[in-house]
PDB file of C-alpha atoms and ligand atoms in Angstrom:
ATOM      1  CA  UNK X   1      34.173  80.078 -13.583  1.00  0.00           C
ATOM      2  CA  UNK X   2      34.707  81.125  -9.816  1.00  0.00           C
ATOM      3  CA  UNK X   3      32.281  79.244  -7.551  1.00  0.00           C
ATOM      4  CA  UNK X   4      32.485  78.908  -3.644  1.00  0.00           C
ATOM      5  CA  UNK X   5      33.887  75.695  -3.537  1.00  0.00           C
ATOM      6  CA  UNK X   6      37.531  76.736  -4.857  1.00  0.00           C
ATOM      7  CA  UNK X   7      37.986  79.067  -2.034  1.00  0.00           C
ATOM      8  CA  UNK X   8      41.106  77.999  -0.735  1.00  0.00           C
ATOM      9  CA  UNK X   9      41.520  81.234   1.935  1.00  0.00           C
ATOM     10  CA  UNK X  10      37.993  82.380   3.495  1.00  0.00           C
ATOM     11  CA  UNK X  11      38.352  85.373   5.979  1.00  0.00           C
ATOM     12  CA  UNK X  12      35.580  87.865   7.132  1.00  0.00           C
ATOM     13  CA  UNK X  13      35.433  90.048  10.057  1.00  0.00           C
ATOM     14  CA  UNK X  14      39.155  89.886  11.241  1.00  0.00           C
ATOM     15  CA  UNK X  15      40.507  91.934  13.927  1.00  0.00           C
ATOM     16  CA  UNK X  16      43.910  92.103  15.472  1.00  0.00           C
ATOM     17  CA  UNK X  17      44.984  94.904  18.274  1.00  0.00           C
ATOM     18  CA  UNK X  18      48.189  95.123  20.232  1.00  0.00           C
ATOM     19  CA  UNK X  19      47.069  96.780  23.223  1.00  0.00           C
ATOM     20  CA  UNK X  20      45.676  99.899  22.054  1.00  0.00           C
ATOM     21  CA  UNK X  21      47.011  99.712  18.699  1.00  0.00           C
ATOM     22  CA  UNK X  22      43.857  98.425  16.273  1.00  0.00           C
ATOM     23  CA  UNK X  23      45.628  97.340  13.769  1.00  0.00           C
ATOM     24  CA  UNK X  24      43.175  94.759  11.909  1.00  0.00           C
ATOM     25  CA  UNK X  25      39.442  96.626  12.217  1.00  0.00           C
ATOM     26  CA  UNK X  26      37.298  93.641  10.280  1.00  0.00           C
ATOM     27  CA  UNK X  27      39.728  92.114   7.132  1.00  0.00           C
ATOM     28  CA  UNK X  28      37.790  90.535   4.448  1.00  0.00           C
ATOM     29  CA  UNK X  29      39.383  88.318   1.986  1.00  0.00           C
ATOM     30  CA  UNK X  30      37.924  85.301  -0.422  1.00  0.00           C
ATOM     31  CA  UNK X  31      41.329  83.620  -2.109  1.00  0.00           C
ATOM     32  CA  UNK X  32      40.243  81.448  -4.972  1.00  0.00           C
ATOM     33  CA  UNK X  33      42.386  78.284  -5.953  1.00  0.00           C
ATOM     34  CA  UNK X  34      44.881  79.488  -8.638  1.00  0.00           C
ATOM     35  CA  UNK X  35      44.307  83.122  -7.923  1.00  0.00           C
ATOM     36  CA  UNK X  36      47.050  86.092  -7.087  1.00  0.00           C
ATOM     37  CA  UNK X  37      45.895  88.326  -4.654  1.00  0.00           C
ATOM     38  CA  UNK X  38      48.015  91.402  -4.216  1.00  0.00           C
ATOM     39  CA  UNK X  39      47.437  93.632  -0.254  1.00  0.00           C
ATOM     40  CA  UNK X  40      48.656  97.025  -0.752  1.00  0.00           C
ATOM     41  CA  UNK X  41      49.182  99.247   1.589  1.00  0.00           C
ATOM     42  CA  UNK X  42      51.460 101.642   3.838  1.00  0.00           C
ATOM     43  CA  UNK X  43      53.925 100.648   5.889  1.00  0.00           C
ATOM     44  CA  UNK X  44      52.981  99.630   9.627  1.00  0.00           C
ATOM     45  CA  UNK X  45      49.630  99.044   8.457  1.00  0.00           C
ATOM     46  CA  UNK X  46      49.081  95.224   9.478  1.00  0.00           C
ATOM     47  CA  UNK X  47      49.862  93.379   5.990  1.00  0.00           C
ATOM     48  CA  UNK X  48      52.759  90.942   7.654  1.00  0.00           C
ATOM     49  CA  UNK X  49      50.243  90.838  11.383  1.00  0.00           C
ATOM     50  CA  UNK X  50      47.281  89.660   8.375  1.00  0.00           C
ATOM     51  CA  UNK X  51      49.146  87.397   6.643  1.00  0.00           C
ATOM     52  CA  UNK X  52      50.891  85.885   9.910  1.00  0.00           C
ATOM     53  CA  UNK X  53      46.811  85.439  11.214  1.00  0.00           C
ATOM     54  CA  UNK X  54      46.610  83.012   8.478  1.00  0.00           C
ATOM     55  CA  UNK X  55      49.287  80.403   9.276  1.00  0.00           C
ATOM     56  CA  UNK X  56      48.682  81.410  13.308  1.00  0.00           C
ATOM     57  CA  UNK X  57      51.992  82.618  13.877  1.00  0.00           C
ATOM     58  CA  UNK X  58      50.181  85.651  15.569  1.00  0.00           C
ATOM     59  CA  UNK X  59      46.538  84.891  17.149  1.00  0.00           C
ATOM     60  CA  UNK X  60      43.718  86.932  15.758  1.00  0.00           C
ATOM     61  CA  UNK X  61      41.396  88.397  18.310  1.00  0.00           C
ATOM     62  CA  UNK X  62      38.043  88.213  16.060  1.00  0.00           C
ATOM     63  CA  UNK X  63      36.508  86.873  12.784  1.00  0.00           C
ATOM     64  CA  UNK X  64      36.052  84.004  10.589  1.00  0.00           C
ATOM     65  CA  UNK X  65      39.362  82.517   9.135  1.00  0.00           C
ATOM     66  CA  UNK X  66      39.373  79.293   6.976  1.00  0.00           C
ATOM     67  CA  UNK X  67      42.180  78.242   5.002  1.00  0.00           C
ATOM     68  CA  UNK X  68      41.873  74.870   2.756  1.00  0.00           C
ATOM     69  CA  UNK X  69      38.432  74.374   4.745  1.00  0.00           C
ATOM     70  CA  UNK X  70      40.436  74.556   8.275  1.00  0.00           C
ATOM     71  CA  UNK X  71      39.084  76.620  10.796  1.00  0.00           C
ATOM     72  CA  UNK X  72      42.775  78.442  11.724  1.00  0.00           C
ATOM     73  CA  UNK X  73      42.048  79.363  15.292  1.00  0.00           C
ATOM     74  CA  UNK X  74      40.096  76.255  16.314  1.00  0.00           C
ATOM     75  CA  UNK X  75      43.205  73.961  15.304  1.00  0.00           C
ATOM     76  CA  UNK X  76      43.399  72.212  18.460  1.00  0.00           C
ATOM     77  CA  UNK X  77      46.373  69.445  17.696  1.00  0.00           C
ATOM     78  CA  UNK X  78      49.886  70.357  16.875  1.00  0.00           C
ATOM     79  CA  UNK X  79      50.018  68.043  13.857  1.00  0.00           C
ATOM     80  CA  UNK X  80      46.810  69.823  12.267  1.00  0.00           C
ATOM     81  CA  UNK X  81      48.373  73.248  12.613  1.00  0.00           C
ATOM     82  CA  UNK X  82      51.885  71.246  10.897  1.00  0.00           C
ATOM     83  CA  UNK X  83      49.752  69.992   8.745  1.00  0.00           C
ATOM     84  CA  UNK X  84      48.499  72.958   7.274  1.00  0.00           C
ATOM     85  CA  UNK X  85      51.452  74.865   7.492  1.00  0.00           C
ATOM     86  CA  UNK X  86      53.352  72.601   5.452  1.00  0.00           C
ATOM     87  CA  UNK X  87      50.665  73.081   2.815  1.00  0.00           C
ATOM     88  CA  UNK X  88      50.891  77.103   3.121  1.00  0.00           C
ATOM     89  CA  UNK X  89      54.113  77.981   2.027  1.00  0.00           C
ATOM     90  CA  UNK X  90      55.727  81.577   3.577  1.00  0.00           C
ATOM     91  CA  UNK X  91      58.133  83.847   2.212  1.00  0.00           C
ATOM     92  CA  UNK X  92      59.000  86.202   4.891  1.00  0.00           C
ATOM     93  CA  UNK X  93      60.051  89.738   4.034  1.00  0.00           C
ATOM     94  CA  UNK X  94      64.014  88.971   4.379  1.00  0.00           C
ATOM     95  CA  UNK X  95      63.650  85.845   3.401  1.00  0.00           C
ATOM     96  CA  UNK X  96      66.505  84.193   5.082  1.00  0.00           C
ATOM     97  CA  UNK X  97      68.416  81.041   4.072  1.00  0.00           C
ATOM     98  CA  UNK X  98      70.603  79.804   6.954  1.00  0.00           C
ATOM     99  CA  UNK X  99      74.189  81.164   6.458  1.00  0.00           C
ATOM    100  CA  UNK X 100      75.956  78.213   7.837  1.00  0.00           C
ATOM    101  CA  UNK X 101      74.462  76.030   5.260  1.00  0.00           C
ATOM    102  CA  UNK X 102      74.785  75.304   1.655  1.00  0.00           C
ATOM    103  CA  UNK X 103      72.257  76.276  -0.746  1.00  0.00           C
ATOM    104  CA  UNK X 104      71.818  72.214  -0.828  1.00  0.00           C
ATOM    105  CA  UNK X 105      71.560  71.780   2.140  1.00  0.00           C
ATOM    106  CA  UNK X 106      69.191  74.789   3.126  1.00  0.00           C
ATOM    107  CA  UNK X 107      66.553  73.199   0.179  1.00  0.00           C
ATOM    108  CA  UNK X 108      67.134  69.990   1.546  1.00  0.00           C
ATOM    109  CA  UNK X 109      66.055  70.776   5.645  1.00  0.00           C
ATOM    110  CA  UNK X 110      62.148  71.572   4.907  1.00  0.00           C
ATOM    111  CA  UNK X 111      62.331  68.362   3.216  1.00  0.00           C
ATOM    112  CA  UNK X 112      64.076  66.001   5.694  1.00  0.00           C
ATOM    113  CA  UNK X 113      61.612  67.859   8.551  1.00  0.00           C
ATOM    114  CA  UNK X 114      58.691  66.285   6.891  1.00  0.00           C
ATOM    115  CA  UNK X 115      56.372  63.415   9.009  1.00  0.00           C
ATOM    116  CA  UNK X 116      57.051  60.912   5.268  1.00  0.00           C
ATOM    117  CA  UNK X 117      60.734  62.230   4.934  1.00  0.00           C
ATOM    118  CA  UNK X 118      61.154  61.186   0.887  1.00  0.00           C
ATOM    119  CA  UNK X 119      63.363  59.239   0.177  1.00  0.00           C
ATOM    120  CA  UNK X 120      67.045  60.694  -0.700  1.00  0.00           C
ATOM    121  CA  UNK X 121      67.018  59.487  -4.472  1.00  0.00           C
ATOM    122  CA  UNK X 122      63.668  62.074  -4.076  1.00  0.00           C
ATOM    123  CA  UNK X 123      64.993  64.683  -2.180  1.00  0.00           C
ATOM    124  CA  UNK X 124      67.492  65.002  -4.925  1.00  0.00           C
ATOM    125  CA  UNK X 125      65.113  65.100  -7.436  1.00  0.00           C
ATOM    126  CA  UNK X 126      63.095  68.047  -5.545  1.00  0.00           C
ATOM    127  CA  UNK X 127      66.355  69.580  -4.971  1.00  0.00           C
ATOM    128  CA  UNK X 128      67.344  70.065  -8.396  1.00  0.00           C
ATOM    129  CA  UNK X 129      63.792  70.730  -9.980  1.00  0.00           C
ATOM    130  CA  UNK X 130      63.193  73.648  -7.300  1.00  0.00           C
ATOM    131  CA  UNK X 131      67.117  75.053  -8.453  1.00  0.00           C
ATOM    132  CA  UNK X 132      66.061  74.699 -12.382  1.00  0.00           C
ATOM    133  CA  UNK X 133      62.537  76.367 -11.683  1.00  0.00           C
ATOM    134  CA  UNK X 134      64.183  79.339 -10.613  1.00  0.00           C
ATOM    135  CA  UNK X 135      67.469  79.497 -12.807  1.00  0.00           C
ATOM    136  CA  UNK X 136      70.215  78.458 -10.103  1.00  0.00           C
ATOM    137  CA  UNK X 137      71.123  74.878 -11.059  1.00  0.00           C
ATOM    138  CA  UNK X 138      75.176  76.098 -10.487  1.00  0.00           C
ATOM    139  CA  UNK X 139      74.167  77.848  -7.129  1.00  0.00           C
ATOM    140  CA  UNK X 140      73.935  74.394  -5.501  1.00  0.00           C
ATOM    141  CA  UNK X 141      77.109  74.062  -3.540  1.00  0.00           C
ATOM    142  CA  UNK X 142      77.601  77.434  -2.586  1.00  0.00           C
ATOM    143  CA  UNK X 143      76.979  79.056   0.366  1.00  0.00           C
ATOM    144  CA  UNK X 144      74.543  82.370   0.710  1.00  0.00           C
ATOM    145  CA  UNK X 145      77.182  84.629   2.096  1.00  0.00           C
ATOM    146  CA  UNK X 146      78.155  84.102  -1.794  1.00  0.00           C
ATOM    147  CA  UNK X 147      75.117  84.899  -3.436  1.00  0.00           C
ATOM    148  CA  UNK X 148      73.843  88.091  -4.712  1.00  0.00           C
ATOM    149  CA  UNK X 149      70.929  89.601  -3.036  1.00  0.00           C
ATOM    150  CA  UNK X 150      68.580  88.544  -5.639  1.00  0.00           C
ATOM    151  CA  UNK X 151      70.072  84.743  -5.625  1.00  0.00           C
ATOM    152  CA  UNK X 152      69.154  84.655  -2.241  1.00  0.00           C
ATOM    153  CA  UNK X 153      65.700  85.889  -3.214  1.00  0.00           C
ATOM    154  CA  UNK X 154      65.226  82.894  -5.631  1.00  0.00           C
ATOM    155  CA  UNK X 155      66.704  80.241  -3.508  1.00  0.00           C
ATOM    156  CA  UNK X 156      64.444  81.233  -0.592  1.00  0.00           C
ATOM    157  CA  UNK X 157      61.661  81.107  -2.947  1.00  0.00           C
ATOM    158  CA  UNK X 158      62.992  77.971  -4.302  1.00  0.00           C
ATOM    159  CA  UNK X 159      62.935  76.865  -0.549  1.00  0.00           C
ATOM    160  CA  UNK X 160      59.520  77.938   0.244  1.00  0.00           C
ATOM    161  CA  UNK X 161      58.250  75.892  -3.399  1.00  0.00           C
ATOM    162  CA  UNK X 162      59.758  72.799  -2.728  1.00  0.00           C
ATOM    163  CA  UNK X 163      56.859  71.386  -0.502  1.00  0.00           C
ATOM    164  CA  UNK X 164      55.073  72.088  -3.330  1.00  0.00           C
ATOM    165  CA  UNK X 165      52.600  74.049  -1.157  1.00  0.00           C
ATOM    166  CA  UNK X 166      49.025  74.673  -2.147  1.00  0.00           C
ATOM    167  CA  UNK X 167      49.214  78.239  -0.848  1.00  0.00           C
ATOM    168  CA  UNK X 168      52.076  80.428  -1.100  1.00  0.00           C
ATOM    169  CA  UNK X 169      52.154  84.100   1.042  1.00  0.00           C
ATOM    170  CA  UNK X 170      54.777  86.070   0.037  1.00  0.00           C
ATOM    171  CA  UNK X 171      56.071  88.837   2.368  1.00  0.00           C
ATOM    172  CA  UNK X 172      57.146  92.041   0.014  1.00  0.00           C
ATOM    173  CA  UNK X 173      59.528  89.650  -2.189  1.00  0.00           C
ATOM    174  CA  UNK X 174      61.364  92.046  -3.918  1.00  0.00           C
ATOM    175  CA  UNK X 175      62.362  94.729  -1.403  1.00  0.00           C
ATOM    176  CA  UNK X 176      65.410  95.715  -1.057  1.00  0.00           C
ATOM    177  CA  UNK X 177      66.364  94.128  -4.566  1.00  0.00           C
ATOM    178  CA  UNK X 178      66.718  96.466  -8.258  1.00  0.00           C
ATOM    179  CA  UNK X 179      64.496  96.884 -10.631  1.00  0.00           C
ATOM    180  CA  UNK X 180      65.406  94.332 -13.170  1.00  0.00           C
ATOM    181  CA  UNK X 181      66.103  91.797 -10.255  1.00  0.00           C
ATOM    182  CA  UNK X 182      62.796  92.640  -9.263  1.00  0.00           C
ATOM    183  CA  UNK X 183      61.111  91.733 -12.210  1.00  0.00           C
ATOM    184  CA  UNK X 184      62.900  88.299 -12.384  1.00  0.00           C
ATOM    185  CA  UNK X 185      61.252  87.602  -9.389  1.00  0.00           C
ATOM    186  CA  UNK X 186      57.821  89.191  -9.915  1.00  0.00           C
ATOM    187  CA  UNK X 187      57.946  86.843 -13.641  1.00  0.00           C
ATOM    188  CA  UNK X 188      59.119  83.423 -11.565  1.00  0.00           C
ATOM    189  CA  UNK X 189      56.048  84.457  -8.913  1.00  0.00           C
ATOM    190  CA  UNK X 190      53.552  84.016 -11.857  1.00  0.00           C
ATOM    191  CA  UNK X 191      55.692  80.938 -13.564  1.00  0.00           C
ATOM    192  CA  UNK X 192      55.455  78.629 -10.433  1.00  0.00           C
ATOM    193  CA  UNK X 193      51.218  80.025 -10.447  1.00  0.00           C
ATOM    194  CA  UNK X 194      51.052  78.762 -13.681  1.00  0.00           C
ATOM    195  CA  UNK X 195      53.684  75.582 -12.971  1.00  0.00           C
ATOM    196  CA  UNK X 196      51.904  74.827  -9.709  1.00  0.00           C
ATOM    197  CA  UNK X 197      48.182  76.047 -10.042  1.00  0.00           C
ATOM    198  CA  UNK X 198      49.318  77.641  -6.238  1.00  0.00           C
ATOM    199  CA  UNK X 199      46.978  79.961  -4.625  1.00  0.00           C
ATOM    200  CA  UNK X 200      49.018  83.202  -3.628  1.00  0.00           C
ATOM    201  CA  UNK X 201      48.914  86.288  -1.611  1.00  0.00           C
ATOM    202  CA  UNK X 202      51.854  88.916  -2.421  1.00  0.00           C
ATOM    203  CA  UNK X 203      52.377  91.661   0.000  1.00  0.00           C
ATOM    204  CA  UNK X 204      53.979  94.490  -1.675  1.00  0.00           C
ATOM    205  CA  UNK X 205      54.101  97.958  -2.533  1.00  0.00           C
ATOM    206  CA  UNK X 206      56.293  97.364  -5.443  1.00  0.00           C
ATOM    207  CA  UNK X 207      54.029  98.548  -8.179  1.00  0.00           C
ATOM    208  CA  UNK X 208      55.762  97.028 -10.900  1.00  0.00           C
ATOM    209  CA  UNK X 209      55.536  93.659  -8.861  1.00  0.00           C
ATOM    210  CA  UNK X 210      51.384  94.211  -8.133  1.00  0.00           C
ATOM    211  CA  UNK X 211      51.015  94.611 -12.279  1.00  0.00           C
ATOM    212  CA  UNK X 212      52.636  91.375 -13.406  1.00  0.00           C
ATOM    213  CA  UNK X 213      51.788  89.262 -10.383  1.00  0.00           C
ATOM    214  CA  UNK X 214      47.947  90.289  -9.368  1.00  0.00           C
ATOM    215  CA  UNK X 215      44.881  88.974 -10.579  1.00  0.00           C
ATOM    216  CA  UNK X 216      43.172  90.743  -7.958  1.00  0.00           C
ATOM    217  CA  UNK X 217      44.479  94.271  -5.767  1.00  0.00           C
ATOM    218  CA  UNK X 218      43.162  94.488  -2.430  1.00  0.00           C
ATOM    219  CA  UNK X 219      44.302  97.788  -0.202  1.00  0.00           C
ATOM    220  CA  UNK X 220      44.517  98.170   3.348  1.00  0.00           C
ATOM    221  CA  UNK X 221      43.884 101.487   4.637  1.00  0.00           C
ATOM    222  CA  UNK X 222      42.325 102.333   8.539  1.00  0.00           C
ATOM    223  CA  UNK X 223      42.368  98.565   9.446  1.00  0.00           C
ATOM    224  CA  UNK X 224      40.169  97.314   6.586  1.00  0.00           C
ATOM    225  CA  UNK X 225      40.294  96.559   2.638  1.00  0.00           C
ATOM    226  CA  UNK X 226      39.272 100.014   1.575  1.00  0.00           C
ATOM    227  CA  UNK X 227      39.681  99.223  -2.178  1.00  0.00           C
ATOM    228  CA  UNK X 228      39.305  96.164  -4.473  1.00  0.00           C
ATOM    229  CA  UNK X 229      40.253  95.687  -8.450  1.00  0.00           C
ATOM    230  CA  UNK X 230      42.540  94.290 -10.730  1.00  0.00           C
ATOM    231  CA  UNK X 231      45.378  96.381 -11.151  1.00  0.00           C
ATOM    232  CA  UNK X 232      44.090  98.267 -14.370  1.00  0.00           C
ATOM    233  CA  UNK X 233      41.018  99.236 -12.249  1.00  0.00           C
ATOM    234  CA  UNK X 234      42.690 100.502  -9.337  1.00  0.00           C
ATOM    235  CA  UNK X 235      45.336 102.945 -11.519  1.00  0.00           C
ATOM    236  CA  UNK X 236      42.086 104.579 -12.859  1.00  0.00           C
ATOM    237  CA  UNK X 237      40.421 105.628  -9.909  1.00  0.00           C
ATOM    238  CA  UNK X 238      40.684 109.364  -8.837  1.00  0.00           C
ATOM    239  CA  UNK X 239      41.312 109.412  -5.033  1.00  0.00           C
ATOM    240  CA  UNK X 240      44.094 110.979  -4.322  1.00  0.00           C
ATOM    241  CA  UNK X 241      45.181 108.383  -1.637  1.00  0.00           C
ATOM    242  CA  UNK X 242      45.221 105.557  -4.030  1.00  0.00           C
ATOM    243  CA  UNK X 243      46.934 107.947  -6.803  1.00  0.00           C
ATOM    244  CA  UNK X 244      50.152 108.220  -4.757  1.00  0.00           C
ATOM    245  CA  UNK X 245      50.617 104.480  -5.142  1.00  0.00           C
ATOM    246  CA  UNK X 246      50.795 104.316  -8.743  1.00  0.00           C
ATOM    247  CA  UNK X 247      53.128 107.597  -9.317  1.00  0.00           C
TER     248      UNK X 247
HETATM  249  N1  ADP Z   1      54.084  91.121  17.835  1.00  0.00           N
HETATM  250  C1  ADP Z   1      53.678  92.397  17.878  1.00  0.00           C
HETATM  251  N2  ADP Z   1      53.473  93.024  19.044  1.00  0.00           N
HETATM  252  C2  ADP Z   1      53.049  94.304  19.077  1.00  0.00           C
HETATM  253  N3  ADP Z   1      52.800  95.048  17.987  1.00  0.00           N
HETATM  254  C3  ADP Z   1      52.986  94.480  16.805  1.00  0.00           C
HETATM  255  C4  ADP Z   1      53.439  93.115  16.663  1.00  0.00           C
HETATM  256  N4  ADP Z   1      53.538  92.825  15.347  1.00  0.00           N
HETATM  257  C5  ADP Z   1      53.159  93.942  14.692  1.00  0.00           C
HETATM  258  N5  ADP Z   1      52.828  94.925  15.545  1.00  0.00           N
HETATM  259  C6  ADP Z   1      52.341  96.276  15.176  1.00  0.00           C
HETATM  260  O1  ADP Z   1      51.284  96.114  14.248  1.00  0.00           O
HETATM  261  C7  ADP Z   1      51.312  97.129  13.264  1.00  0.00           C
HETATM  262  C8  ADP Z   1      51.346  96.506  11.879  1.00  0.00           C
HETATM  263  O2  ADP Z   1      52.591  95.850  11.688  1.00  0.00           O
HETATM  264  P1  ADP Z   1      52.928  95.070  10.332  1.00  0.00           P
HETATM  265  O3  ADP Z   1      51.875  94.103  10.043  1.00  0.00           O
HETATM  266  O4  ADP Z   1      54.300  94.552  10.491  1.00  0.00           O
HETATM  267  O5  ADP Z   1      52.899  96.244   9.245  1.00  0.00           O
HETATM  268  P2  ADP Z   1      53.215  96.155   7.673  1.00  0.00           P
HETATM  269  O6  ADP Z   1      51.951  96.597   6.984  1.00  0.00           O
HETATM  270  O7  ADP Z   1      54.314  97.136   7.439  1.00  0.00           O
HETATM  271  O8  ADP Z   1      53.602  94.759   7.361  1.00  0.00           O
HETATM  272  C9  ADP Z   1      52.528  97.997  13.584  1.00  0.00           C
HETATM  273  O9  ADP Z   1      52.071  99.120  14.306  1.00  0.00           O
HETATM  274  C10 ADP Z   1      53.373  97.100  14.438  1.00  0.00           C
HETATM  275  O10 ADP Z   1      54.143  97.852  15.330  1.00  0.00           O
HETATM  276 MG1   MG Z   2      55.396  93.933   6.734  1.00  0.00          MG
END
């Protein structure tokens, strides 16, 4: 079924350092359209720096990097780096909606920032499909300082969705939130995969999160992807190091 030409994120070789720290030693990653791709691994040990290298919000220093057949570092124009960026969506860990706006009005700015604003019978329509995908219709007037920490979860999500990006990376989307709150959002992750056919990478190292979102578990450890499996594979194995994860 796979075959090289639905490779929507193609990385080899990648390196990142910060002065002496080496944080990326040589990251290889092949993201295949409609795929799930959960990065595990401890904290401080480059997962946000990687993902960031993808939508060049930090420069890499080395290695290959394509994303939807764009050559990442080599995007000379401003509007080509847009461009792709409005096609690869970003949750960031915190995931903040601006607190001075509505929840309407914080869905409504990606939108209205686009070169072919839609039109505002469409933005509407966007508005209120991305609130039903994830369960917040009534949210829409209120503002976030309102909202429970896993609300503000789904709208940002709902934000991120609603340029109906090809890619989405998500930055450890359900820290910070409980269990069952957790799982609502680990559940709507694969819903809008299976909505959207989007291409995703989920940073986490909430286990529960890695089994019901990942197709595919990659693990970062020393600077490189020192394991690879689906989720089933990787709770078998016997090294220690890997064990810890899944206790
Ligand atoms: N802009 C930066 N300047 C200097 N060091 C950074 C920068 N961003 C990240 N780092 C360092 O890179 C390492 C990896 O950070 P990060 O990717 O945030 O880790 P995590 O795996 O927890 O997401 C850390 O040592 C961090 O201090
Ligand atoms: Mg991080």
């Amino acid at each position: 079924m796979e075959n090289s030409n639905d490779i929507v994120i193609d990385v080899k070789g990648l390196r990142k350092s910060f002065g002496d720290n080496h944080v990326l030693e040589g990251l290889d990653l092949e993201l295949h359209k409609g795929e799930n791709i959960v990065v595990l691994g401890k904290s401080g040990t480059g997962k946000s720096v990687f993902i960031k290298c993808l939508v060049k919000l930090v420069e890499p220093d080395e290695g290959k990097l394509e994303v939807l057949s764009k050559d990442v570092q080599h995007l000379t124009e401003e509007d080509e780096l847009n461009a792709l960026r409005r096609k690869v969506g970003f949750l960031f860990q915190g995931g903040a909606l601006y607190d001075s706006m509505t929840v309407e009005e914080n869905l409504k700015f990606p939108l209205k920032r686009m070169p072919d604003k839609p039109s505002y019978g469409e933005i509407d329509d966007r508005v209120h499909e991305a609130l039903k995908n994830v369960g917040l219709e009534k949210a829409i007037h209120k503002m976030p300082a309102e909202l429970s920490g896993g609300m503000k979860k789904r709208i940002a999500l709902a934000r991120t969705l609603i340029l109906q990006p090809d890619i989405v990376l998500y930055d450890e989307p359900t820290t910070g939130l409980d269990p069952a709150t957790s799982k609502e959002i680990s559940e709507l992750i694969v819903e809008m995969q299976e909505t959207y056919q989007t291409s995703s990478i989920i940073i986490t190292h909430d286990m529960a999160c890695a089994r019901i979102t990942s197709n595919r578990m990659k693990v970062i450890r020393d600077g490189v992807f020192k394991y690879e499996g689906s989720y089933e594979e990787l709770k078998k194995s016997d090294d220690k190091w890997l064990m810890d994860f899944f206790e």
